C-alpha positions as MATLAB code, in Angstrom:
seq = 'XXXXXXXXXXXXXXXXXXXXXXXXXXXXXXXXXXXXXXXXXXXXXXXXXXXXXXXXXXXXXXXXXXXXXXXXXXXXXXXXXXXXXXXXXXXXXXXXX';
ca = [
      84.999   52.492   73.692;
      86.837   55.791   73.484;
      86.947   58.138   76.475;
      87.975   61.752   76.266;
      89.058   63.791   79.257;
      89.106   67.560   79.019;
      90.982   69.664   81.502;
      90.060   73.329   81.694;
      92.778   75.726   82.754;
      91.358   78.948   84.118;
      93.147   82.271   84.024;
      93.926   83.590   87.497;
      91.658   86.259   88.961;
      92.686   89.903   88.756;
      94.784   90.475   91.877;
      94.183   93.341   94.312;
      97.214   94.416   96.365;
      95.180   96.853   98.467;
      95.916  100.514   99.050;
      99.353  102.092   99.299;
     100.678  102.681  102.802;
     102.537  105.944  103.403;
     102.433  109.191  105.311;
     101.478  109.497  108.964;
     100.497  105.817  109.248;
     104.013  104.572  108.468;
     106.055  107.248  110.267;
     108.471  105.740  112.790;
     107.694  102.096  111.996;
     109.263   99.495  109.714;
     106.536   96.843  109.478;
     102.947   96.981  108.267;
     100.071   94.548  107.735;
      99.267   94.340  104.016;
      95.740   94.527  102.613;
      95.716   92.216   99.604;
      92.713   90.153   98.577;
      92.989   86.407   97.964;
      92.400   85.614   94.257;
      89.236   83.604   93.554;
      91.199   81.564   90.981;
      94.891   80.808   91.454;
      97.500   81.408   94.129;
      98.639   84.815   95.347;
     102.278   85.621   96.025;
     103.881   88.813   97.370;
     107.240   90.065   96.080;
     109.410   93.185   96.358;
     109.615   95.009   93.005;
     111.726   97.956   94.184;
     113.349   98.799   97.506;
     116.298   97.542   99.508;
     115.656   94.309  101.383;
     112.245   93.717  102.864;
     110.623   90.507  104.047;
     107.153   88.982  104.301;
     106.009   86.733  107.140;
     104.170   84.552  104.571;
     104.451   85.427  100.864;
     101.183   83.601  100.057;
      99.044   85.354  102.697;
      97.248   88.415  101.242;
      97.233   90.135  104.655;
     100.717   89.152  105.805;
     103.083   91.542  107.589;
     105.812   93.241  105.544;
     109.020   94.447  107.232;
     111.372   96.907  105.551;
     113.907   99.588  106.411;
     113.332  103.153  107.599;
     113.574  105.870  104.935;
     113.045  103.362  102.096;
     110.216  103.305   99.578;
     109.011   99.880   98.455;
     106.869   98.848   95.532;
     105.303   95.499   96.357;
     103.565   93.182   93.900;
     100.687   90.821   94.652;
     100.735   88.279   91.829;
      97.951   85.793   91.057;
      99.044   82.690   89.152;
      97.335   79.531   87.971;
      99.715   77.465   85.839;
      99.964   76.970   82.932;
      98.102   80.261   82.358;
      99.824   83.653   82.473;
     100.030   85.380   85.841;
      98.486   88.750   86.700;
      99.961   91.385   89.001;
      98.890   94.421   91.029;
     101.327   96.719   92.840;
     101.235   99.036   95.831;
     103.618  101.431   97.575;
     104.923  101.205  101.142;
     106.842  104.280  102.299;
     108.536  104.063  105.714;
     109.453  107.445  107.241;
];
């Protein structure tokens, strides 16, 4: 008797990093709660694309807190991945003033 096992690999969901955070809401502060949405398929991970330094409390939490430096603009990426499929990425801006 021959048995076949098929394993389906699903592409990750389209990620949503939430809205950019700048202006009055980020004046005088250096940390903000992010507004990403957990992918339905795959794992989400935050990363800094541009900007000096910057840290996340938990890189896999879509609504984690991001801490940066005053007077620095950051582009942050929320990436959904589900190996071995290609990852997908959405970006947002955080501007501390």
